[in-house]
Short mmCIF file of N, CA and C in Angstrom, two decimals:
data_model
loop_
_atom_site.label_atom_id
_atom_site.label_comp_id
_atom_site.label_asym_id
_atom_site.label_seq_id
_atom_site.Cartn_x
_atom_site.Cartn_y
_atom_site.Cartn_z
N MET A 660 1.03 -39.75 24.23
CA MET A 660 2.15 -38.80 24.03
C MET A 660 2.48 -38.58 22.58
N ALA A 661 2.41 -39.50 21.77
CA ALA A 661 2.66 -39.45 20.31
C ALA A 661 1.53 -38.63 19.73
N ALA A 662 0.33 -38.94 20.14
CA ALA A 662 -0.82 -38.12 19.58
C ALA A 662 -0.64 -36.50 19.87
N GLY A 663 -0.25 -36.21 21.14
CA GLY A 663 0.07 -34.86 21.43
C GLY A 663 1.16 -34.24 20.62
N ILE A 664 2.23 -34.90 20.46
CA ILE A 664 3.22 -34.45 19.47
C ILE A 664 2.69 -34.09 18.11
N VAL A 665 1.86 -35.09 17.57
CA VAL A 665 1.31 -34.86 16.25
C VAL A 665 0.38 -33.68 16.27
N LEU A 666 -0.48 -33.56 17.25
CA LEU A 666 -1.35 -32.36 17.32
C LEU A 666 -0.69 -31.11 17.47
N ALA A 667 0.52 -31.12 18.30
CA ALA A 667 1.31 -29.81 18.37
C ALA A 667 1.96 -29.47 17.00
N GLY A 668 2.38 -30.56 16.30
CA GLY A 668 3.06 -30.26 14.99
C GLY A 668 2.10 -29.71 14.00
N VAL A 669 0.84 -30.34 14.00
CA VAL A 669 -0.25 -29.89 13.10
C VAL A 669 -0.59 -28.35 13.47
N ALA A 670 -0.75 -28.15 14.78
CA ALA A 670 -1.14 -26.77 15.25
C ALA A 670 -0.06 -25.76 14.91
N LEU A 671 1.20 -26.12 15.03
CA LEU A 671 2.26 -25.21 14.62
C LEU A 671 2.36 -25.05 13.12
N GLY A 672 2.14 -26.07 12.30
CA GLY A 672 2.11 -25.94 10.91
C GLY A 672 1.08 -25.06 10.43
N LEU A 673 -0.11 -25.21 10.90
CA LEU A 673 -1.33 -24.49 10.56
C LEU A 673 -1.17 -22.99 10.92
N GLY A 674 -0.66 -22.81 12.15
CA GLY A 674 -0.47 -21.45 12.62
C GLY A 674 0.68 -20.70 11.78
N SER A 675 1.74 -21.33 11.47
CA SER A 675 2.73 -20.65 10.65
C SER A 675 2.21 -20.37 9.27
N ALA A 676 1.41 -21.31 8.69
CA ALA A 676 0.93 -21.03 7.36
C ALA A 676 -0.09 -19.85 7.48
N TRP A 677 -0.91 -19.78 8.54
CA TRP A 677 -1.92 -18.73 8.57
C TRP A 677 -1.18 -17.48 8.70
N LEU A 678 -0.13 -17.40 9.49
CA LEU A 678 0.65 -16.16 9.67
C LEU A 678 1.28 -15.68 8.36
N ALA A 679 1.84 -16.64 7.63
CA ALA A 679 2.46 -16.36 6.34
C ALA A 679 1.49 -15.84 5.32
N LEU A 680 0.27 -16.41 5.38
CA LEU A 680 -0.86 -15.95 4.39
C LEU A 680 -1.31 -14.54 4.81
N LYS A 681 -1.54 -14.31 6.08
CA LYS A 681 -2.11 -12.99 6.49
C LYS A 681 -1.13 -11.88 6.52
N ASN A 682 0.13 -12.11 6.36
CA ASN A 682 1.04 -11.02 6.28
C ASN A 682 1.53 -10.88 4.87
N PRO A 683 0.93 -9.94 4.15
CA PRO A 683 1.35 -9.71 2.75
C PRO A 683 2.71 -9.25 2.57
N LEU A 684 3.20 -8.58 3.64
CA LEU A 684 4.58 -7.97 3.52
C LEU A 684 5.69 -8.92 3.88
N SER A 685 5.34 -10.21 4.03
CA SER A 685 6.38 -11.23 4.28
C SER A 685 6.85 -11.89 2.96
N ALA A 686 6.26 -11.54 1.87
CA ALA A 686 6.60 -12.19 0.60
C ALA A 686 7.94 -11.60 0.07
N PRO A 687 8.65 -12.39 -0.85
CA PRO A 687 9.90 -11.80 -1.42
C PRO A 687 9.53 -10.45 -2.06
N ALA A 688 10.22 -9.43 -1.82
CA ALA A 688 9.93 -8.13 -2.24
C ALA A 688 11.16 -7.25 -2.54
N GLN A 689 10.93 -6.11 -3.21
CA GLN A 689 11.83 -5.17 -3.45
C GLN A 689 11.43 -3.89 -2.74
N MET A 690 12.24 -3.16 -2.19
CA MET A 690 11.90 -1.96 -1.43
C MET A 690 12.24 -0.73 -2.31
N ALA A 691 11.41 0.33 -2.19
CA ALA A 691 11.60 1.66 -2.89
C ALA A 691 11.11 2.65 -1.78
N GLY A 692 12.08 3.21 -1.02
CA GLY A 692 11.71 4.00 0.11
C GLY A 692 10.90 3.18 1.06
N ALA A 693 9.86 3.63 1.60
CA ALA A 693 9.03 3.04 2.56
C ALA A 693 8.06 1.97 1.96
N TRP A 694 8.11 1.96 0.50
CA TRP A 694 7.12 1.10 -0.24
C TRP A 694 7.79 -0.24 -0.56
N ARG A 695 6.98 -1.29 -0.44
CA ARG A 695 7.40 -2.59 -0.75
C ARG A 695 6.61 -3.17 -1.91
N THR A 696 7.21 -3.95 -2.83
CA THR A 696 6.46 -4.46 -3.96
C THR A 696 6.95 -5.99 -4.04
N SER A 697 6.01 -6.83 -4.36
CA SER A 697 6.31 -8.24 -4.50
C SER A 697 6.71 -8.33 -6.01
N VAL A 698 7.77 -8.97 -6.17
CA VAL A 698 8.19 -9.25 -7.55
C VAL A 698 7.51 -10.45 -8.16
N LEU A 699 6.72 -11.18 -7.35
CA LEU A 699 6.09 -12.45 -7.78
C LEU A 699 4.57 -12.17 -7.99
N ALA A 700 3.91 -11.08 -7.52
CA ALA A 700 2.54 -10.94 -7.66
C ALA A 700 2.16 -10.95 -9.19
N GLY A 701 1.25 -11.66 -9.63
CA GLY A 701 0.75 -11.75 -10.97
C GLY A 701 1.73 -12.56 -11.91
N SER A 702 2.87 -13.06 -11.34
CA SER A 702 3.83 -13.87 -12.18
C SER A 702 3.39 -15.35 -12.14
N ALA A 703 3.81 -15.95 -13.25
CA ALA A 703 3.72 -17.45 -13.37
C ALA A 703 4.58 -18.19 -12.44
N ASP A 704 5.70 -17.43 -12.05
CA ASP A 704 6.72 -17.96 -11.01
C ASP A 704 6.28 -17.89 -9.56
N ALA A 705 5.04 -17.36 -9.29
CA ALA A 705 4.62 -17.05 -7.85
C ALA A 705 4.38 -18.38 -7.22
N ASP A 706 4.91 -18.47 -5.98
CA ASP A 706 4.72 -19.64 -5.22
C ASP A 706 3.36 -19.81 -4.60
N LEU A 707 2.93 -20.86 -3.98
CA LEU A 707 1.70 -21.15 -3.51
C LEU A 707 1.28 -20.08 -2.39
N TYR A 708 2.20 -19.68 -1.52
CA TYR A 708 1.88 -18.72 -0.54
C TYR A 708 1.52 -17.36 -1.12
N THR A 709 2.40 -16.95 -2.07
CA THR A 709 2.03 -15.66 -2.77
C THR A 709 0.67 -15.70 -3.49
N ARG A 710 0.28 -16.80 -4.14
CA ARG A 710 -1.02 -16.87 -4.74
C ARG A 710 -2.09 -16.87 -3.78
N ALA A 711 -1.85 -17.52 -2.64
CA ALA A 711 -2.95 -17.51 -1.62
C ALA A 711 -2.97 -16.17 -0.99
N ARG A 712 -1.83 -15.45 -0.71
CA ARG A 712 -1.94 -14.09 -0.13
C ARG A 712 -2.84 -13.24 -1.06
N ILE A 713 -2.55 -13.33 -2.32
CA ILE A 713 -3.25 -12.52 -3.22
C ILE A 713 -4.74 -12.81 -3.31
N ALA A 714 -5.10 -14.04 -3.23
CA ALA A 714 -6.51 -14.50 -3.23
C ALA A 714 -7.13 -13.98 -1.79
N ILE A 715 -6.49 -14.13 -0.72
CA ILE A 715 -7.09 -13.67 0.55
C ILE A 715 -7.28 -12.19 0.47
N GLY A 716 -6.34 -11.44 -0.03
CA GLY A 716 -6.45 -9.88 -0.18
C GLY A 716 -7.40 -9.50 -1.22
N ALA A 717 -8.10 -10.32 -1.96
CA ALA A 717 -8.99 -10.11 -3.06
C ALA A 717 -8.28 -9.23 -4.08
N LEU A 718 -7.05 -9.49 -4.37
CA LEU A 718 -6.39 -8.66 -5.49
C LEU A 718 -6.50 -9.36 -6.77
N LEU A 719 -6.74 -8.75 -7.79
CA LEU A 719 -6.50 -9.27 -9.06
C LEU A 719 -5.12 -8.83 -9.55
N ALA A 720 -4.16 -9.68 -9.33
CA ALA A 720 -2.82 -9.35 -9.60
C ALA A 720 -2.50 -9.62 -11.07
N LEU A 721 -2.08 -8.55 -11.76
CA LEU A 721 -1.57 -8.63 -13.12
C LEU A 721 -0.14 -8.76 -13.16
N SER A 722 0.47 -9.09 -14.34
CA SER A 722 1.90 -9.23 -14.41
C SER A 722 2.42 -7.80 -14.13
N ARG A 723 3.77 -7.76 -13.87
CA ARG A 723 4.35 -6.49 -13.50
C ARG A 723 4.53 -5.63 -14.75
N GLU A 724 4.51 -6.22 -15.98
CA GLU A 724 4.49 -5.32 -17.10
C GLU A 724 3.20 -4.68 -17.32
N GLU A 725 2.14 -5.17 -16.72
CA GLU A 725 0.85 -4.48 -16.74
C GLU A 725 0.56 -3.60 -15.56
N THR A 726 0.93 -4.16 -14.40
CA THR A 726 0.63 -3.42 -13.13
C THR A 726 1.79 -3.68 -12.05
N LEU A 727 2.24 -2.63 -11.43
CA LEU A 727 3.01 -2.81 -10.19
C LEU A 727 2.22 -2.29 -8.98
N TYR A 728 2.22 -3.13 -7.93
CA TYR A 728 1.59 -2.86 -6.71
C TYR A 728 2.64 -2.65 -5.58
N TYR A 729 2.60 -1.51 -4.94
CA TYR A 729 3.46 -1.20 -3.81
C TYR A 729 2.59 -1.01 -2.60
N ILE A 730 3.10 -1.45 -1.46
CA ILE A 730 2.47 -1.28 -0.25
C ILE A 730 3.37 -0.68 0.86
N ALA A 731 2.84 0.30 1.59
CA ALA A 731 3.55 0.86 2.75
C ALA A 731 2.83 0.68 3.98
N ASP A 732 3.48 0.20 5.02
CA ASP A 732 2.87 0.04 6.35
C ASP A 732 3.65 0.85 7.43
N HIS A 733 4.62 1.56 6.95
CA HIS A 733 5.41 2.49 7.84
C HIS A 733 5.85 3.74 7.02
N ASP A 734 6.23 4.72 7.72
CA ASP A 734 6.61 6.01 7.09
C ASP A 734 8.08 5.98 6.83
N ASP A 735 8.53 7.03 6.30
CA ASP A 735 9.96 7.12 5.83
C ASP A 735 10.90 6.95 7.07
N ALA A 736 10.51 7.30 8.20
CA ALA A 736 11.25 7.17 9.48
C ALA A 736 11.20 5.80 10.04
N GLY A 737 10.39 4.91 9.36
CA GLY A 737 10.41 3.54 9.92
C GLY A 737 9.29 3.24 10.97
N THR A 738 8.55 4.23 11.21
CA THR A 738 7.35 4.14 12.19
C THR A 738 6.26 3.59 11.62
N PRO A 739 5.54 2.58 12.19
CA PRO A 739 4.34 2.03 11.70
C PRO A 739 3.20 3.13 11.45
N LEU A 740 2.51 2.98 10.29
CA LEU A 740 1.49 3.94 9.94
C LEU A 740 0.22 3.60 10.83
N ARG A 741 -0.36 4.68 11.37
CA ARG A 741 -1.56 4.61 12.14
C ARG A 741 -2.56 5.55 11.58
N SER A 742 -3.82 5.09 11.66
CA SER A 742 -4.91 5.92 11.04
C SER A 742 -5.22 7.19 11.92
N ALA A 743 -4.82 7.20 13.15
CA ALA A 743 -5.13 8.33 14.02
C ALA A 743 -3.99 9.46 13.76
N CYS A 744 -3.10 9.15 12.90
CA CYS A 744 -2.07 10.14 12.72
C CYS A 744 -2.21 10.79 11.35
N SER A 745 -1.74 11.92 11.07
CA SER A 745 -1.70 12.53 9.77
C SER A 745 -0.42 12.41 9.04
N TYR A 746 -0.42 12.16 7.79
CA TYR A 746 0.71 11.88 6.98
C TYR A 746 0.60 12.74 5.71
N ARG A 747 1.85 13.24 5.28
CA ARG A 747 1.93 14.01 3.98
C ARG A 747 2.67 12.94 2.99
N ILE A 748 2.14 12.57 1.94
CA ILE A 748 2.69 11.73 0.99
C ILE A 748 2.95 12.62 -0.26
N GLU A 749 4.12 12.74 -0.71
CA GLU A 749 4.49 13.62 -1.84
C GLU A 749 5.57 12.95 -2.64
N GLY A 750 5.56 13.40 -3.93
CA GLY A 750 6.56 12.96 -4.83
C GLY A 750 6.22 13.27 -6.33
N VAL A 751 6.98 12.72 -7.15
CA VAL A 751 6.78 12.92 -8.65
C VAL A 751 5.81 11.87 -9.22
N PRO A 752 4.98 12.17 -10.15
CA PRO A 752 4.16 11.07 -10.68
C PRO A 752 4.99 9.98 -11.24
N PRO A 753 4.69 8.74 -10.71
CA PRO A 753 5.50 7.66 -11.23
C PRO A 753 5.40 7.44 -12.74
N PRO A 754 6.46 6.81 -13.34
CA PRO A 754 6.42 6.64 -14.82
C PRO A 754 5.55 5.40 -15.23
N ALA A 755 4.23 5.84 -15.40
CA ALA A 755 3.25 4.81 -15.86
C ALA A 755 2.05 5.49 -16.47
N ARG A 756 1.27 4.71 -17.22
CA ARG A 756 0.17 5.33 -17.85
C ARG A 756 -0.85 5.93 -16.93
N TRP A 757 -0.99 5.21 -15.78
CA TRP A 757 -1.96 5.68 -14.79
C TRP A 757 -1.53 5.14 -13.43
N TRP A 758 -1.73 5.94 -12.33
CA TRP A 758 -1.23 5.48 -10.97
C TRP A 758 -2.30 5.96 -10.05
N SER A 759 -2.26 5.34 -8.83
CA SER A 759 -3.13 5.85 -7.63
C SER A 759 -2.48 5.46 -6.44
N ILE A 760 -2.88 6.17 -5.42
CA ILE A 760 -2.50 5.90 -3.96
C ILE A 760 -3.83 5.76 -3.23
N THR A 761 -4.00 4.69 -2.43
CA THR A 761 -5.26 4.33 -1.81
C THR A 761 -4.99 4.13 -0.32
N ALA A 762 -5.70 4.56 0.61
CA ALA A 762 -5.55 4.29 2.05
C ALA A 762 -6.48 3.17 2.38
N TYR A 763 -5.88 2.08 3.11
CA TYR A 763 -6.61 1.00 3.58
C TYR A 763 -6.49 0.91 5.08
N ALA A 764 -7.47 0.35 5.78
CA ALA A 764 -7.28 -0.05 7.17
C ALA A 764 -6.41 -1.23 7.18
N ASP A 765 -5.97 -1.62 8.31
CA ASP A 765 -5.01 -2.79 8.47
C ASP A 765 -5.68 -4.09 8.17
N ASP A 766 -7.05 -4.08 7.94
CA ASP A 766 -7.69 -5.36 7.52
C ASP A 766 -7.96 -5.36 5.96
N PHE A 767 -7.22 -4.54 5.26
CA PHE A 767 -7.35 -4.39 3.81
C PHE A 767 -8.62 -3.91 3.29
N PHE A 768 -9.41 -3.30 4.05
CA PHE A 768 -10.77 -2.80 3.69
C PHE A 768 -10.60 -1.27 3.68
N LEU A 769 -11.35 -0.51 2.82
CA LEU A 769 -11.31 0.88 2.68
C LEU A 769 -11.93 1.46 4.05
N PHE A 770 -11.31 2.60 4.40
CA PHE A 770 -11.91 3.38 5.58
C PHE A 770 -13.33 3.92 5.24
N PRO A 771 -14.32 3.64 6.10
CA PRO A 771 -15.65 4.28 5.73
C PRO A 771 -15.50 5.77 5.96
N ASN A 772 -16.08 6.56 5.04
CA ASN A 772 -16.02 8.00 5.22
C ASN A 772 -17.12 8.62 4.43
N ALA A 773 -17.85 9.71 4.92
CA ALA A 773 -18.93 10.26 4.33
C ALA A 773 -18.58 10.95 2.97
N ALA A 774 -17.27 11.39 2.80
CA ALA A 774 -16.85 12.05 1.58
C ALA A 774 -16.66 11.02 0.43
N ARG A 775 -16.62 9.70 0.79
CA ARG A 775 -16.34 8.65 -0.19
C ARG A 775 -15.12 8.92 -1.00
N ARG A 776 -14.08 9.28 -0.19
CA ARG A 776 -12.82 9.60 -0.74
C ARG A 776 -11.84 8.51 -0.36
N TYR A 777 -11.34 7.82 -1.33
CA TYR A 777 -10.40 6.58 -0.98
C TYR A 777 -9.07 6.68 -1.62
N SER A 778 -8.93 7.52 -2.68
CA SER A 778 -7.68 7.46 -3.35
C SER A 778 -7.39 8.78 -4.07
N LEU A 779 -6.06 8.90 -4.38
CA LEU A 779 -5.69 10.08 -5.24
C LEU A 779 -5.00 9.37 -6.51
N ASN A 780 -5.23 9.89 -7.60
CA ASN A 780 -4.56 9.21 -8.76
C ASN A 780 -4.05 10.29 -9.80
N GLY A 781 -3.46 9.84 -10.86
CA GLY A 781 -2.73 10.66 -11.77
C GLY A 781 -3.87 11.71 -12.43
N GLY A 782 -5.11 11.30 -12.43
CA GLY A 782 -6.15 12.20 -13.05
C GLY A 782 -6.48 13.31 -12.03
N THR A 783 -6.43 12.96 -10.75
CA THR A 783 -6.85 13.98 -9.80
C THR A 783 -5.87 14.80 -8.98
N ALA A 784 -4.60 14.23 -9.13
CA ALA A 784 -3.43 14.87 -8.45
C ALA A 784 -3.11 16.28 -8.96
N LYS A 785 -3.04 17.15 -8.15
CA LYS A 785 -2.63 18.62 -8.54
C LYS A 785 -1.14 18.58 -8.44
N LEU A 786 -0.47 19.06 -9.47
CA LEU A 786 0.98 19.13 -9.49
C LEU A 786 1.42 20.60 -9.30
N ASP A 787 2.52 20.76 -8.51
CA ASP A 787 2.97 22.12 -8.20
C ASP A 787 3.88 22.50 -9.32
N GLY A 788 4.53 23.70 -9.22
CA GLY A 788 5.42 24.21 -10.24
C GLY A 788 6.50 23.29 -10.68
N ALA A 789 6.99 22.44 -9.68
CA ALA A 789 8.12 21.50 -9.90
C ALA A 789 7.63 20.14 -10.36
N GLY A 790 6.34 20.05 -10.68
CA GLY A 790 5.77 18.79 -11.24
C GLY A 790 5.58 17.78 -10.15
N ARG A 791 5.43 18.16 -8.83
CA ARG A 791 5.28 17.25 -7.78
C ARG A 791 3.85 17.25 -7.25
N PHE A 792 3.43 16.05 -6.72
CA PHE A 792 2.00 16.02 -6.10
C PHE A 792 2.19 15.97 -4.65
N ALA A 793 1.10 16.19 -3.81
CA ALA A 793 1.13 16.01 -2.39
C ALA A 793 -0.23 15.74 -2.00
N LEU A 794 -0.47 14.82 -1.02
CA LEU A 794 -1.68 14.55 -0.38
C LEU A 794 -1.47 14.34 1.14
N ARG A 795 -2.66 14.31 1.78
CA ARG A 795 -2.62 14.15 3.28
C ARG A 795 -3.47 13.00 3.52
N THR A 796 -3.09 12.16 4.48
CA THR A 796 -4.04 11.31 5.12
C THR A 796 -4.25 11.54 6.61
N GLY A 797 -5.36 11.16 7.20
CA GLY A 797 -5.54 11.41 8.63
C GLY A 797 -6.97 11.51 8.97
N PRO A 798 -7.27 11.61 10.25
CA PRO A 798 -8.59 11.55 10.75
C PRO A 798 -9.34 12.98 10.36
N ALA A 799 -8.60 14.00 10.22
CA ALA A 799 -9.26 15.35 9.85
C ALA A 799 -8.68 15.83 8.62
N ALA A 800 -9.47 16.52 7.84
CA ALA A 800 -9.09 17.17 6.67
C ALA A 800 -7.96 18.20 6.91
N ASP A 801 -7.26 18.37 5.86
CA ASP A 801 -6.20 19.41 5.87
C ASP A 801 -6.89 20.69 5.40
N ALA A 802 -6.95 21.75 6.26
CA ALA A 802 -7.73 22.95 5.98
C ALA A 802 -7.17 23.70 4.84
N ALA A 803 -5.89 23.55 4.51
CA ALA A 803 -5.33 24.17 3.39
C ALA A 803 -5.73 23.63 2.05
N ASP A 804 -5.95 22.28 2.05
CA ASP A 804 -6.27 21.60 0.77
C ASP A 804 -7.13 20.34 1.05
N PRO A 805 -8.36 20.66 1.35
CA PRO A 805 -9.15 19.36 1.81
C PRO A 805 -9.56 18.42 0.61
N THR A 806 -9.18 18.88 -0.73
CA THR A 806 -9.51 17.99 -1.74
C THR A 806 -8.49 16.96 -2.00
N HIS A 807 -7.20 17.11 -1.43
CA HIS A 807 -6.23 16.19 -1.52
C HIS A 807 -5.87 15.47 -0.17
N TRP A 808 -7.07 15.11 0.41
CA TRP A 808 -7.04 14.43 1.75
C TRP A 808 -7.73 13.05 1.72
N LEU A 809 -7.06 12.08 2.24
CA LEU A 809 -7.76 10.66 2.28
C LEU A 809 -8.10 10.47 3.78
N PRO A 810 -9.42 10.41 4.14
CA PRO A 810 -9.79 10.20 5.50
C PRO A 810 -9.45 8.80 5.96
N THR A 811 -8.87 8.82 7.26
CA THR A 811 -8.49 7.56 8.01
C THR A 811 -9.03 7.62 9.32
N PRO A 812 -10.31 7.42 9.54
CA PRO A 812 -10.93 7.57 10.83
C PRO A 812 -10.61 6.31 11.73
N GLY A 813 -10.70 6.44 13.08
CA GLY A 813 -10.47 5.46 13.93
C GLY A 813 -9.01 5.39 14.57
N ALA A 814 -8.69 4.28 15.25
CA ALA A 814 -7.34 4.17 15.80
C ALA A 814 -7.00 2.73 15.56
N ARG A 815 -6.37 2.60 14.37
CA ARG A 815 -6.01 1.26 13.86
C ARG A 815 -4.75 1.45 12.92
N GLY A 816 -4.26 0.36 12.46
CA GLY A 816 -3.21 0.30 11.47
C GLY A 816 -3.67 0.89 10.11
N LEU A 817 -2.76 1.39 9.40
CA LEU A 817 -2.91 2.01 8.11
C LEU A 817 -2.01 1.36 7.00
N LEU A 818 -2.62 1.15 5.98
CA LEU A 818 -1.73 0.62 4.79
C LEU A 818 -2.04 1.43 3.57
N LEU A 819 -0.98 1.91 3.00
CA LEU A 819 -1.13 2.74 1.72
C LEU A 819 -0.68 1.81 0.49
N THR A 820 -1.47 1.83 -0.51
CA THR A 820 -1.10 1.07 -1.72
C THR A 820 -0.83 2.14 -2.88
N LEU A 821 0.18 1.88 -3.62
CA LEU A 821 0.45 2.55 -4.79
C LEU A 821 0.37 1.61 -5.93
N ARG A 822 -0.47 1.85 -6.95
CA ARG A 822 -0.63 1.03 -8.06
C ARG A 822 -0.26 1.79 -9.33
N LEU A 823 0.55 1.14 -10.17
CA LEU A 823 1.07 1.74 -11.36
C LEU A 823 0.59 0.77 -12.48
N TYR A 824 -0.30 1.32 -13.43
CA TYR A 824 -0.76 0.58 -14.52
C TYR A 824 0.05 0.94 -15.76
N ASN A 825 0.44 -0.07 -16.45
CA ASN A 825 1.31 0.08 -17.60
C ASN A 825 2.54 0.86 -17.20
N PRO A 826 3.38 0.34 -16.25
CA PRO A 826 4.56 1.10 -15.83
C PRO A 826 5.57 1.17 -17.02
N ASP A 827 6.51 2.13 -16.84
CA ASP A 827 7.58 2.20 -17.83
C ASP A 827 8.31 0.80 -17.83
N SER A 828 8.81 0.34 -18.98
CA SER A 828 9.47 -1.02 -19.04
C SER A 828 10.64 -1.12 -18.22
N ALA A 829 11.47 -0.02 -18.05
CA ALA A 829 12.69 -0.11 -17.15
C ALA A 829 12.21 -0.31 -15.75
N LEU A 830 11.09 0.34 -15.34
CA LEU A 830 10.65 0.20 -13.94
C LEU A 830 10.06 -1.26 -13.71
N ALA A 831 9.33 -1.72 -14.76
CA ALA A 831 8.78 -3.18 -14.56
C ALA A 831 9.84 -4.16 -14.53
N ALA A 832 11.05 -3.83 -15.08
CA ALA A 832 12.20 -4.78 -14.99
C ALA A 832 12.86 -4.74 -13.66
N ALA A 833 12.81 -3.43 -13.06
CA ALA A 833 13.53 -3.32 -11.75
C ALA A 833 12.55 -2.43 -10.85
N PRO A 834 11.63 -3.01 -10.21
CA PRO A 834 10.53 -2.33 -9.57
C PRO A 834 11.12 -1.48 -8.27
N GLY A 835 12.25 -1.97 -7.78
CA GLY A 835 12.88 -1.29 -6.66
C GLY A 835 13.50 0.06 -7.01
N ALA A 836 13.58 0.28 -8.30
CA ALA A 836 14.20 1.56 -8.77
C ALA A 836 13.27 2.63 -8.82
N LEU A 837 12.03 2.41 -8.33
CA LEU A 837 11.04 3.56 -8.27
C LEU A 837 11.50 4.65 -7.38
N VAL A 838 11.32 5.95 -7.92
CA VAL A 838 11.51 7.10 -7.13
C VAL A 838 10.19 7.31 -6.37
N ALA A 839 10.20 6.71 -5.14
CA ALA A 839 8.92 6.53 -4.43
C ALA A 839 8.51 7.76 -3.66
N PRO A 840 7.11 7.87 -3.63
CA PRO A 840 6.69 9.04 -2.81
C PRO A 840 7.12 8.93 -1.41
N ARG A 841 7.41 10.07 -0.86
CA ARG A 841 7.84 10.09 0.59
C ARG A 841 6.65 10.12 1.39
N ILE A 842 6.68 9.43 2.60
CA ILE A 842 5.68 9.40 3.58
C ILE A 842 6.13 9.98 4.86
N ARG A 843 5.61 11.14 5.39
CA ARG A 843 6.16 11.84 6.52
C ARG A 843 4.93 12.12 7.47
N ARG A 844 5.08 11.82 8.74
CA ARG A 844 4.03 12.17 9.72
C ARG A 844 4.04 13.58 9.91
N VAL A 845 2.82 14.21 9.99
CA VAL A 845 2.71 15.67 10.21
C VAL A 845 1.95 15.80 11.57
N GLY A 846 2.61 16.54 12.51
CA GLY A 846 1.97 16.79 13.86
C GLY A 846 1.79 15.65 14.64
N ASP A 847 0.90 15.85 15.71
CA ASP A 847 0.76 14.75 16.63
C ASP A 847 -0.40 13.85 16.18
N CYS A 848 -0.48 12.64 16.79
CA CYS A 848 -1.58 11.76 16.42
C CYS A 848 -2.83 12.06 17.33
N ALA A 849 -3.93 11.94 16.69
CA ALA A 849 -5.29 12.06 17.40
C ALA A 849 -5.42 11.01 18.45
N GLY A 850 -6.12 11.35 19.58
CA GLY A 850 -6.33 10.50 20.61
C GLY A 850 -5.24 10.02 21.41
#
């Protein structure tokens, strides 16, 4: 009986630790629209779970004065992101020396695609007359602008990452103050 209780306790402990490590969005965070950022990533104050999450995700986390990392797993309406759906991501360039938005599958690997197109960044983003950028994600290219499309083939979860390198000092001090790109589903989902 006692051995069964000990085994159950060990199993519950290992299971809860595994879930905490595999869910990067469970870390202490600040929100900016649909985007979440860990205030501990790359910090000397990071706890063991945060450090383990970063190691599992194969991230080289720098301090937030050097880089801010934001992740979105849902759109602005609160609906989970799916690779079979098309989304429009639009906003103003974030206040940073360089920035990028990358589409990942729910296993944190890039979506395989023949175009080898994985991200949009400050150097490739086309700005409109108001100084705003827009891109689309989804299983099929946007006929109106195929160059600002991130392919997301398959039917699985989708994660978007926004990286800001050398962010403005005010944003580094308060990452939740980001004027975040909006994420809006466009049309019906494939399949």
